[in-house]
Coordinates of C-alpha atoms in Angstrom, one line a residue:
M12 CA -58.1 108.2 105.4
A13 CA -59.5 105.7 103.8
F14 CA -57.6 105.1 99.9
D15 CA -60.5 103.0 98.7
E16 CA -61.5 102.7 95.3
S17 CA -63.6 105.9 95.7
Y18 CA -60.7 108.1 96.4
Y19 CA -58.6 106.2 93.2
Q20 CA -61.6 106.8 90.9
R21 CA -61.8 110.7 91.7
F22 CA -57.6 111.4 91.9
Y23 CA -56.6 108.8 89.7
Y24 CA -59.0 106.7 87.0
N25 CA -61.6 110.2 86.6
R26 CA -59.7 111.8 83.6
R27 CA -62.0 114.8 84.4
T28 CA -60.6 115.4 87.9
A29 CA -57.6 113.3 87.9
V30 CA -54.4 114.8 89.9
T31 CA -51.6 113.6 87.0
S32 CA -51.6 111.9 84.2
P33 CA -49.5 109.0 82.4
R34 CA -47.7 111.8 79.9
E35 CA -46.8 113.9 83.0
N36 CA -45.3 110.5 85.0
A37 CA -43.0 109.5 81.9
A38 CA -41.8 113.0 81.7
R39 CA -41.5 112.7 85.9
A40 CA -39.5 109.4 85.2
K41 CA -37.4 111.0 82.9
L42 CA -36.5 113.9 84.8
I43 CA -35.6 111.1 87.5
A44 CA -32.8 109.4 85.2
A45 CA -31.3 112.8 83.6
G46 CA -30.3 113.4 87.4
V47 CA -28.9 110.3 88.0
N48 CA -27.7 109.3 85.1
Y49 CA -25.8 112.8 85.5
L50 CA -24.4 111.5 88.4
N51 CA -23.5 108.2 87.2
L52 CA -25.1 106.4 89.2
P53 CA -26.1 102.8 88.6
V54 CA -29.6 101.6 89.6
R55 CA -30.3 98.2 89.9
R56 CA -33.1 98.3 92.6
I57 CA -36.3 100.9 92.9
L58 CA -38.7 101.2 95.3
D59 CA -41.9 104.0 95.2
A60 CA -43.0 104.4 98.3
G61 CA -46.8 105.5 98.4
C62 CA -46.9 104.1 94.5
G63 CA -50.5 104.8 94.5
I64 CA -52.0 102.7 90.7
G65 CA -48.2 102.7 89.7
M66 CA -47.8 104.9 87.1
L67 CA -44.4 105.6 87.6
R68 CA -43.6 101.7 87.6
A69 CA -43.3 101.1 83.7
P70 CA -41.5 104.2 83.0
L71 CA -39.1 103.7 85.5
L72 CA -38.4 100.6 84.5
K73 CA -37.9 101.5 80.6
E74 CA -35.7 104.1 81.7
F75 CA -33.6 101.4 84.0
K76 CA -33.8 98.4 82.2
N77 CA -32.4 96.3 84.6
A78 CA -33.5 97.2 87.5
T79 CA -35.9 95.6 89.8
Y80 CA -39.0 97.5 91.8
T81 CA -40.6 97.1 94.9
G82 CA -44.3 98.6 95.2
L83 CA -45.5 100.1 98.9
E84 CA -48.7 101.4 99.3
V85 CA -50.6 101.4 102.0
S86 CA -54.5 101.3 100.4
H87 CA -55.6 96.9 100.9
Y88 CA -57.6 98.1 97.4
L89 CA -54.6 98.6 95.6
C90 CA -52.4 96.4 97.4
E91 CA -55.0 93.6 96.1
K92 CA -55.8 94.7 92.6
Y93 CA -51.7 95.6 91.6
G94 CA -49.9 92.9 95.1
W95 CA -47.7 96.3 96.2
L96 CA -46.1 95.8 99.5
E97 CA -49.0 96.3 102.3
T98 CA -47.0 98.6 104.1
G99 CA -46.4 102.8 104.3
I100 CA -42.7 104.4 103.8
Q101 CA -43.6 104.8 107.8
D102 CA -43.2 101.5 108.8
F103 CA -41.0 99.5 106.2
R104 CA -38.4 97.1 107.5
S105 CA -36.3 95.7 105.0
R106 CA -32.5 95.0 105.1
A107 CA -32.0 95.5 100.9
K108 CA -30.7 99.1 100.2
F109 CA -32.4 101.0 97.1
D110 CA -30.5 102.9 94.4
L111 CA -33.0 104.7 93.4
V112 CA -36.3 105.8 96.3
V113 CA -39.4 107.2 95.4
C114 CA -41.7 109.0 97.6
Y115 CA -44.1 111.4 95.7
D116 CA -47.3 113.0 97.8
V117 CA -46.9 110.9 100.8
F118 CA -46.0 113.0 103.9
Q119 CA -48.9 115.0 103.7
Y120 CA -50.9 112.1 105.1
L121 CA -48.9 111.3 107.3
D122 CA -48.9 112.6 111.4
E123 CA -45.9 114.0 112.6
R124 CA -44.4 111.0 114.2
A125 CA -45.3 108.6 111.6
A126 CA -43.6 111.6 109.3
R127 CA -39.9 111.6 111.0
R128 CA -40.0 107.5 111.0
G129 CA -40.9 107.8 107.6
F130 CA -37.7 110.1 106.9
Q131 CA -35.2 107.4 108.8
N132 CA -36.7 105.2 106.7
L133 CA -35.9 107.3 104.3
N134 CA -32.3 107.2 104.9
K135 CA -31.9 103.4 106.3
V136 CA -33.2 102.2 102.9
C137 CA -31.4 104.9 100.2
R138 CA -28.3 103.9 99.0
G139 CA -28.6 107.0 96.4
V140 CA -31.2 109.2 95.1
L141 CA -34.3 110.0 96.3
Y142 CA -37.1 111.2 94.1
F143 CA -39.3 113.5 97.3
G144 CA -42.2 115.6 95.8
V145 CA -44.9 116.7 98.8
L146 CA -48.4 118.9 98.7
T147 CA -46.9 121.6 100.8
Q148 CA -48.9 124.8 102.5
E149 CA -47.1 127.0 100.2
D150 CA -48.8 124.7 97.1
W151 CA -51.6 125.2 98.6
D152 CA -51.7 128.5 98.8
Q153 CA -50.2 129.5 95.2
N154 CA -49.8 127.0 93.2
C155 CA -52.0 123.4 93.2
V156 CA -55.4 123.8 91.8
Q157 CA -57.5 123.1 94.8
S158 CA -60.7 121.7 93.5
Q159 CA -58.1 118.8 92.3
T160 CA -56.4 118.6 95.9
D161 CA -57.2 116.8 98.5
E162 CA -58.2 118.4 100.9
K163 CA -57.9 115.9 103.4
S164 CA -54.1 116.9 103.7
I165 CA -51.3 117.8 106.7
L166 CA -49.7 121.3 105.2
R167 CA -46.8 121.8 106.7
P168 CA -44.7 124.7 105.1
D169 CA -41.6 123.7 102.9
A170 CA -38.8 124.3 105.5
W171 CA -40.1 121.6 107.4
Y172 CA -39.6 119.1 105.2
R173 CA -35.8 120.5 104.0
R174 CA -34.9 120.7 107.2
A175 CA -36.0 116.3 107.9
L176 CA -34.5 116.3 104.4
N177 CA -31.1 118.5 105.0
E178 CA -30.1 116.1 108.5
A179 CA -29.3 112.5 105.7
F180 CA -29.6 113.9 101.4
Q181 CA -28.3 116.8 100.6
P182 CA -30.2 118.4 97.4
L183 CA -30.2 118.9 93.3
G184 CA -33.1 120.3 92.5
L185 CA -36.1 119.3 90.8
G186 CA -37.3 117.1 93.8
L187 CA -34.4 114.9 94.0
W188 CA -31.9 114.8 96.9
V189 CA -28.8 112.4 97.1
S190 CA -27.7 110.4 99.8
R191 CA -25.2 111.9 101.9
E192 CA -23.8 108.6 102.1
T193 CA -23.4 108.4 98.1
P194 CA -19.9 108.9 96.8
V195 CA -20.9 111.9 94.6
S196 CA -19.8 115.1 94.4
L197 CA -22.0 118.2 93.7
W198 CA -20.7 121.7 92.9
S199 CA -22.4 124.0 95.0
L200 CA -24.7 125.8 92.7
E201 CA -25.4 122.3 91.2
S202 CA -27.5 121.9 94.5
A203 CA -31.1 123.8 95.1

């Protein structure tokens, strides 16, 4: 998959064909912050695995003023342009743990082996909350605007992702997952 300038021109820079907007990402950051704040978890370190053009960086740092932000990206083009670490979550190595990990629209580009390594790494690096989103088969069939969605995605059923995430995380809902190692109690109806 070539994540080159033309890819980002089509899906991010061109307003007519963009898959998201700064306004949507500001709202997404507020949603993430609301979940994290509800759990009363401090956020000092943020990892954005697959950060793209960095649309969540400023809104997340606005919500978590004392946090540092690390962006991972496999696109050589974006790493040169924005200074992200050039790696994917499936290959990322870090001794550091992160309080908040964002992994949005990444796993639909990973084959099964890379996806399994990616889940293992999410478990290793996340000590708090994971915000996870991915295009599933159900989303492709029922929810997305296919003309504005990358047709090169690997589509898997949502149950496949839920099984993989449930090994190390408990669902909070709205894309938020809490590491099973995090000392929080969720009431049964608070979990998705």
